[in-house]
C-alpha atoms as a printed R data frame, in Angstrom:
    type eleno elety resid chain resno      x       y       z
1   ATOM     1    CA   UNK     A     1 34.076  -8.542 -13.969
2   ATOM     2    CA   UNK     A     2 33.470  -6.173 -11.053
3   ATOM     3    CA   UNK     A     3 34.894  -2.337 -11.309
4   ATOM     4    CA   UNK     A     4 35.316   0.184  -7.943
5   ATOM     5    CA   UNK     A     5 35.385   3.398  -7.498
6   ATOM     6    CA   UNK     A     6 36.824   5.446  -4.732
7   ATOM     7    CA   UNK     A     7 34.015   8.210  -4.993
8   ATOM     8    CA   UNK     A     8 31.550   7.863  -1.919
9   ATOM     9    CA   UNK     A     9 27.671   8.382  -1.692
10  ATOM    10    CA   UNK     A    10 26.444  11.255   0.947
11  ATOM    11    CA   UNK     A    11 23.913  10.363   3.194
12  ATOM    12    CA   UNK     A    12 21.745  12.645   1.288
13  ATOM    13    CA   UNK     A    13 22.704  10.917  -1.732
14  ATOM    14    CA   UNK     A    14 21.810   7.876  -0.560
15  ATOM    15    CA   UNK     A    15 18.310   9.276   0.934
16  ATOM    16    CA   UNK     A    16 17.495  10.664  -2.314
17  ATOM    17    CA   UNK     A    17 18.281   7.077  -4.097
18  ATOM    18    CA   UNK     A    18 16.542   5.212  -1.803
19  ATOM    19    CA   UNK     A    19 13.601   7.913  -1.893
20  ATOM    20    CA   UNK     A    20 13.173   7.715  -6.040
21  ATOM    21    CA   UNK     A    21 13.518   3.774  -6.001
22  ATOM    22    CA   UNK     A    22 10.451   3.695  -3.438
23  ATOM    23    CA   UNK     A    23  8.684   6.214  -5.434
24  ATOM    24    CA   UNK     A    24  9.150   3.886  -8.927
25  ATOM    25    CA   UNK     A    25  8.297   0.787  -6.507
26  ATOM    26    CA   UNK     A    26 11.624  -0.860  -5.679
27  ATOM    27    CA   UNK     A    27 14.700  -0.008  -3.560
28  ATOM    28    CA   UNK     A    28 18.051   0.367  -4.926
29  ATOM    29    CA   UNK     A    29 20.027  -2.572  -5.459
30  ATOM    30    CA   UNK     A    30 22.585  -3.172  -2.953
31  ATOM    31    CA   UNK     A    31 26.276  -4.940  -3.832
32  ATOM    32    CA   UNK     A    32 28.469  -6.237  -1.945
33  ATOM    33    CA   UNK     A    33 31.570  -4.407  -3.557
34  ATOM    34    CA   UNK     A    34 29.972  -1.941  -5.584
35  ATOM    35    CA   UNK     A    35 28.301   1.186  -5.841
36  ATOM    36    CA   UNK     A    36 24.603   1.687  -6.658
37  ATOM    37    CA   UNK     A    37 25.352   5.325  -7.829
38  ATOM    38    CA   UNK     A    38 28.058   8.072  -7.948
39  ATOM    39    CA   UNK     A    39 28.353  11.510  -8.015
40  ATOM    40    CA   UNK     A    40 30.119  13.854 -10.596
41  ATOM    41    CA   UNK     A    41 31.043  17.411  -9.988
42  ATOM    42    CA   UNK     A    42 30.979  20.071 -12.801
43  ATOM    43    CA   UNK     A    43 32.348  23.616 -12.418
44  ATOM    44    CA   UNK     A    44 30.232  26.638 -13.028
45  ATOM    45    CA   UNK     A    45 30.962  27.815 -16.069
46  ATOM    46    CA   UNK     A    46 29.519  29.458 -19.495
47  ATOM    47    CA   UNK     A    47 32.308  27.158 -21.234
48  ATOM    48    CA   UNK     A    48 30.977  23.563 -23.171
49  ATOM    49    CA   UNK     A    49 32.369  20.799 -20.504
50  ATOM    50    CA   UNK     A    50 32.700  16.771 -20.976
51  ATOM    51    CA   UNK     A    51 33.047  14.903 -17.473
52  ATOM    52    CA   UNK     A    52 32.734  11.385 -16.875
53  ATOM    53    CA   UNK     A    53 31.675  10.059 -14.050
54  ATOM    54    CA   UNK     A    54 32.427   7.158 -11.940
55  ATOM    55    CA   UNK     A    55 31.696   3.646 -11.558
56  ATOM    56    CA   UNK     A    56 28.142   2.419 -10.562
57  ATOM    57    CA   UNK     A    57 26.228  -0.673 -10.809
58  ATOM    58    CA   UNK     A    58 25.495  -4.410  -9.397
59  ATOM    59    CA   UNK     A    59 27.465  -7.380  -8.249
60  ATOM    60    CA   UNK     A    60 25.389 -10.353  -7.466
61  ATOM    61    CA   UNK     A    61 28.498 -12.565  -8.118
62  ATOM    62    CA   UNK     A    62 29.082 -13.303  -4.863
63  ATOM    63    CA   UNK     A    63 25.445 -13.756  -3.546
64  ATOM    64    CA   UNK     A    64 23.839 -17.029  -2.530
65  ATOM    65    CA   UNK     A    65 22.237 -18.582  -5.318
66  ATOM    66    CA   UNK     A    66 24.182 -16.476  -8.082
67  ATOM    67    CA   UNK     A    67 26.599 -17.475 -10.293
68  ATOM    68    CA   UNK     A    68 30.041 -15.160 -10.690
69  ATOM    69    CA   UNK     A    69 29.187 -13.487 -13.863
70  ATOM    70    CA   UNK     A    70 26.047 -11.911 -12.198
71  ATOM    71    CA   UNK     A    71 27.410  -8.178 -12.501
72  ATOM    72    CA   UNK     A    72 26.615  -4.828 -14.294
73  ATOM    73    CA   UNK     A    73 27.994  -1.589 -14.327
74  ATOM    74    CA   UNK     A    74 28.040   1.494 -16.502
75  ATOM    75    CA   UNK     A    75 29.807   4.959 -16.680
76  ATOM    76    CA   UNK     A    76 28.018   7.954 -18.282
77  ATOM    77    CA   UNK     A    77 30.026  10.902 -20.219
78  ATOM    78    CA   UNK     A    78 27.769  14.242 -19.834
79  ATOM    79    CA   UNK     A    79 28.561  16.911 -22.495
80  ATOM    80    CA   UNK     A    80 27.145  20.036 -21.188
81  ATOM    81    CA   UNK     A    81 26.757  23.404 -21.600
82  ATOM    82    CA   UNK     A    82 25.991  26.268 -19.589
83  ATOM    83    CA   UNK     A    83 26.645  25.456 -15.986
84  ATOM    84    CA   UNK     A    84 25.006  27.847 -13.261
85  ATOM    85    CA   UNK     A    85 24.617  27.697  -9.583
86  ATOM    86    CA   UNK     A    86 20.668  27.015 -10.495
87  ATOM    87    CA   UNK     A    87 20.914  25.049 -13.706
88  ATOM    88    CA   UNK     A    88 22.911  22.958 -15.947
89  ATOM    89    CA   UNK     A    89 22.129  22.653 -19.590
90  ATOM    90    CA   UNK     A    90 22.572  18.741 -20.629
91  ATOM    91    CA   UNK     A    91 23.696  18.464 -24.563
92  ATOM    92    CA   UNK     A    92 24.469  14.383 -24.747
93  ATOM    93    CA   UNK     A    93 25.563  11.579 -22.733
94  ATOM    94    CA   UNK     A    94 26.805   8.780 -23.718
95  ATOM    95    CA   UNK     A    95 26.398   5.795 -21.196
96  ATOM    96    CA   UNK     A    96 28.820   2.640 -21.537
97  ATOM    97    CA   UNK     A    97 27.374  -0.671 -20.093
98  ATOM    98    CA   UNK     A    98 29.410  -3.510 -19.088
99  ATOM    99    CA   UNK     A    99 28.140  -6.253 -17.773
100 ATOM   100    CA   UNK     A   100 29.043 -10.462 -16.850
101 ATOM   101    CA   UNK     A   101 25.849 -11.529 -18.938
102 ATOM   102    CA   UNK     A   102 23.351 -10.143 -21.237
103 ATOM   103    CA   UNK     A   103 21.065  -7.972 -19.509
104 ATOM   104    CA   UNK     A   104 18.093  -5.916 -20.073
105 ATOM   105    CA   UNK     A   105 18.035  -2.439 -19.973
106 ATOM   106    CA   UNK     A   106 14.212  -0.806 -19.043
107 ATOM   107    CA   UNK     A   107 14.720   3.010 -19.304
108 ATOM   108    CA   UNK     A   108 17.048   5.481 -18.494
109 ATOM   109    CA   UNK     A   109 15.495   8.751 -16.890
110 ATOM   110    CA   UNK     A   110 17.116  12.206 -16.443
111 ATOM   111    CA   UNK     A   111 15.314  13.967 -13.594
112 ATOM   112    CA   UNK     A   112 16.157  17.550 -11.555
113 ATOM   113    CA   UNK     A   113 14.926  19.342  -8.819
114 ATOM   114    CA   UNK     A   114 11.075  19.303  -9.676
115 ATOM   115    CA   UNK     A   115 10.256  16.523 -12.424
116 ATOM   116    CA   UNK     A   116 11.432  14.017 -14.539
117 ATOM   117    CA   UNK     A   117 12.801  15.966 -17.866
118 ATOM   118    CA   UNK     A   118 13.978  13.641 -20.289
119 ATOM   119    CA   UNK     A   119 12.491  10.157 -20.332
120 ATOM   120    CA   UNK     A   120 14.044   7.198 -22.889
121 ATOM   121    CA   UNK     A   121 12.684   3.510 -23.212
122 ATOM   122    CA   UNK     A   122 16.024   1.904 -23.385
123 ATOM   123    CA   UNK     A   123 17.385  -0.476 -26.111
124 ATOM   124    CA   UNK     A   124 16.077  -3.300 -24.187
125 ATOM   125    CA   UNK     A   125 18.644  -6.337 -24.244
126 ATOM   126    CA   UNK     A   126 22.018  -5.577 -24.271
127 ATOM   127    CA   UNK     A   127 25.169  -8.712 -24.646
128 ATOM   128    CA   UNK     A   128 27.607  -9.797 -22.473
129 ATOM   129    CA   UNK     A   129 30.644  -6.850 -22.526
130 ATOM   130    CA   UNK     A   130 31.179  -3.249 -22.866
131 ATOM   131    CA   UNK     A   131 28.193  -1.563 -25.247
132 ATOM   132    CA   UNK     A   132 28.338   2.186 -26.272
133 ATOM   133    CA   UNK     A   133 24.590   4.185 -26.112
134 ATOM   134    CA   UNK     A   134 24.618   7.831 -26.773
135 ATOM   135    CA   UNK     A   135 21.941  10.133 -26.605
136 ATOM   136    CA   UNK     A   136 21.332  13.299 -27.516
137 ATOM   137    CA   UNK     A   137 19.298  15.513 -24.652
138 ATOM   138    CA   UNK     A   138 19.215  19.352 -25.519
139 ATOM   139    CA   UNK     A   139 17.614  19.687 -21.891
140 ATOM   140    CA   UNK     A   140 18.100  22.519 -18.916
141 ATOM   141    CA   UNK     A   141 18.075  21.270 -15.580
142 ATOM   142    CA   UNK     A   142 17.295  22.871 -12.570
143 ATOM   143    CA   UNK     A   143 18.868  22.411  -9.996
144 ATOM   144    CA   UNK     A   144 18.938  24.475  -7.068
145 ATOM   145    CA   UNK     A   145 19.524  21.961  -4.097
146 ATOM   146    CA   UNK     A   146 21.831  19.772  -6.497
147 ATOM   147    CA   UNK     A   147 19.581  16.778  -6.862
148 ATOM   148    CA   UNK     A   148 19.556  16.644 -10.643
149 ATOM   149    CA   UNK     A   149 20.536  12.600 -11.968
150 ATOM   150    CA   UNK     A   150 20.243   9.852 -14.597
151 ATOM   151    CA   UNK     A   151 18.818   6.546 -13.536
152 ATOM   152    CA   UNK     A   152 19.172   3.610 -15.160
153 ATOM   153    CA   UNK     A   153 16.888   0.195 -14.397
154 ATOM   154    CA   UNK     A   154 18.205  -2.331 -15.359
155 ATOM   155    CA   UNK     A   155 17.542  -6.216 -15.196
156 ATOM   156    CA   UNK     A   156 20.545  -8.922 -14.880
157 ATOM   157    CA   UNK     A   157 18.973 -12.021 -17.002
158 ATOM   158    CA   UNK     A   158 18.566 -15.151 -14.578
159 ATOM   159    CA   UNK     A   159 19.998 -18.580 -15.872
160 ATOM   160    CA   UNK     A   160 18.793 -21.586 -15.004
161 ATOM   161    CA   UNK     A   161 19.510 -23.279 -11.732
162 ATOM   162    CA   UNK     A   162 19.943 -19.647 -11.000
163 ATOM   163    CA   UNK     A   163 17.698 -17.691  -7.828
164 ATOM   164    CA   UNK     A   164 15.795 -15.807 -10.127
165 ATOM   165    CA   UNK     A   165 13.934 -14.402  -7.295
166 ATOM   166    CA   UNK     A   166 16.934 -12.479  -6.354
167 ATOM   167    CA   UNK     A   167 19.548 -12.746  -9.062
168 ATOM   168    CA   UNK     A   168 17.338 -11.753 -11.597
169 ATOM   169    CA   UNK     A   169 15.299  -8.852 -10.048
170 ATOM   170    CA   UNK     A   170 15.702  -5.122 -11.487
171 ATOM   171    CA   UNK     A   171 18.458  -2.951  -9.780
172 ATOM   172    CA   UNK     A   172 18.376   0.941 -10.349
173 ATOM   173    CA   UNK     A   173 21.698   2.740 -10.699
174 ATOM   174    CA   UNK     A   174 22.053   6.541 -10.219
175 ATOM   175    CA   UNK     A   175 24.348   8.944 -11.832
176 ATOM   176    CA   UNK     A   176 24.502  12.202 -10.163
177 ATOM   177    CA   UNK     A   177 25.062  15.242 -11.349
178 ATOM   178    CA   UNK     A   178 26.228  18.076  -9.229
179 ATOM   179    CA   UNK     A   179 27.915  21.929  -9.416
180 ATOM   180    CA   UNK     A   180 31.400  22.726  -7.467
């Protein structure tokens, strides 16, 4: 199962991805058909707001040495709160996983401009489907040069006769969060 989305990376997105992943030790995982992050735009604006964002993840299905349901991708609905041109206030998200196989899930961090704000060791394995996880954050963000995100690393479980090596290695997906 393998989902796109129209939205594009910036370069700068893409800089800052590949930045983070080197910082936590790995680079981003690359697809061949889909995205390793997205961006979502929110409006400035006193006013309670729900956005979802778009499409990100991993497909290994059509890599050498992987088998088809080698895939994982997720969507993550922000309720917010006060939006500035300096912050946004982060109520809740709730993140929905789908993946080909069971994979593991390692953490999901919510970082901004300066540090990493809100840190949560994930619900480690998750099964084969769409699965539901919502947190509740109660965090500002700043973000003055619009670099605040979640990342997710995550872990597609290798199967035997499987390249473990490279179909089973961790893949970080980033969810970006940005003001119009």
């Amino acid at each position: 199962m393998s989902f796109k989305t129209g939205r594009g990376l910036t370069l700068a997105t893409i800089a800052t991805a590949a930045g983070v992943a080197a910082t936590l030790g790995t680079a981003p995982a690359q697809a061949s058909s889909m995205k390793p992050g997205t961006d979502t735009y929110v409006k400035v604006s006193t006013k309670a707001q729900s956005i979802t964002s778009g499409v990100a993840g991993v497909d290994r299905s059509e890599d050498k040495g992987c088998f088809s349901d080698n895939t994982y991708n997720a969507i993550v609905t922000w309720k917010l709160g006060k939006v500035t041109k300096s912050s946004i206030r982060v109520k809740s998200i709730d993140i929905r996983h789908s993946n080909g196989r069971k994979i593991y899930v390692g953490n999901y961090a919510l970082v901004d401009d300066n540090k990493r704000v809100w840190n949560k060791v994930a619900p480690g394995d998750v099964g084969k489907g769409a699965h539901h996880r919502k947190y509740t954050i109660n965090k500002t963000l700043q973000v003055k040069k619009h670099k605040a995100y979640l990342v997710v690393k995550t872990t597609i479980s290798s199967r035997k006769n499987e390249d473990a090596l490279f179909c089973g290695q961790s893949a970080y997906i980033y969810f970006y969060l940005k003001q119009k």
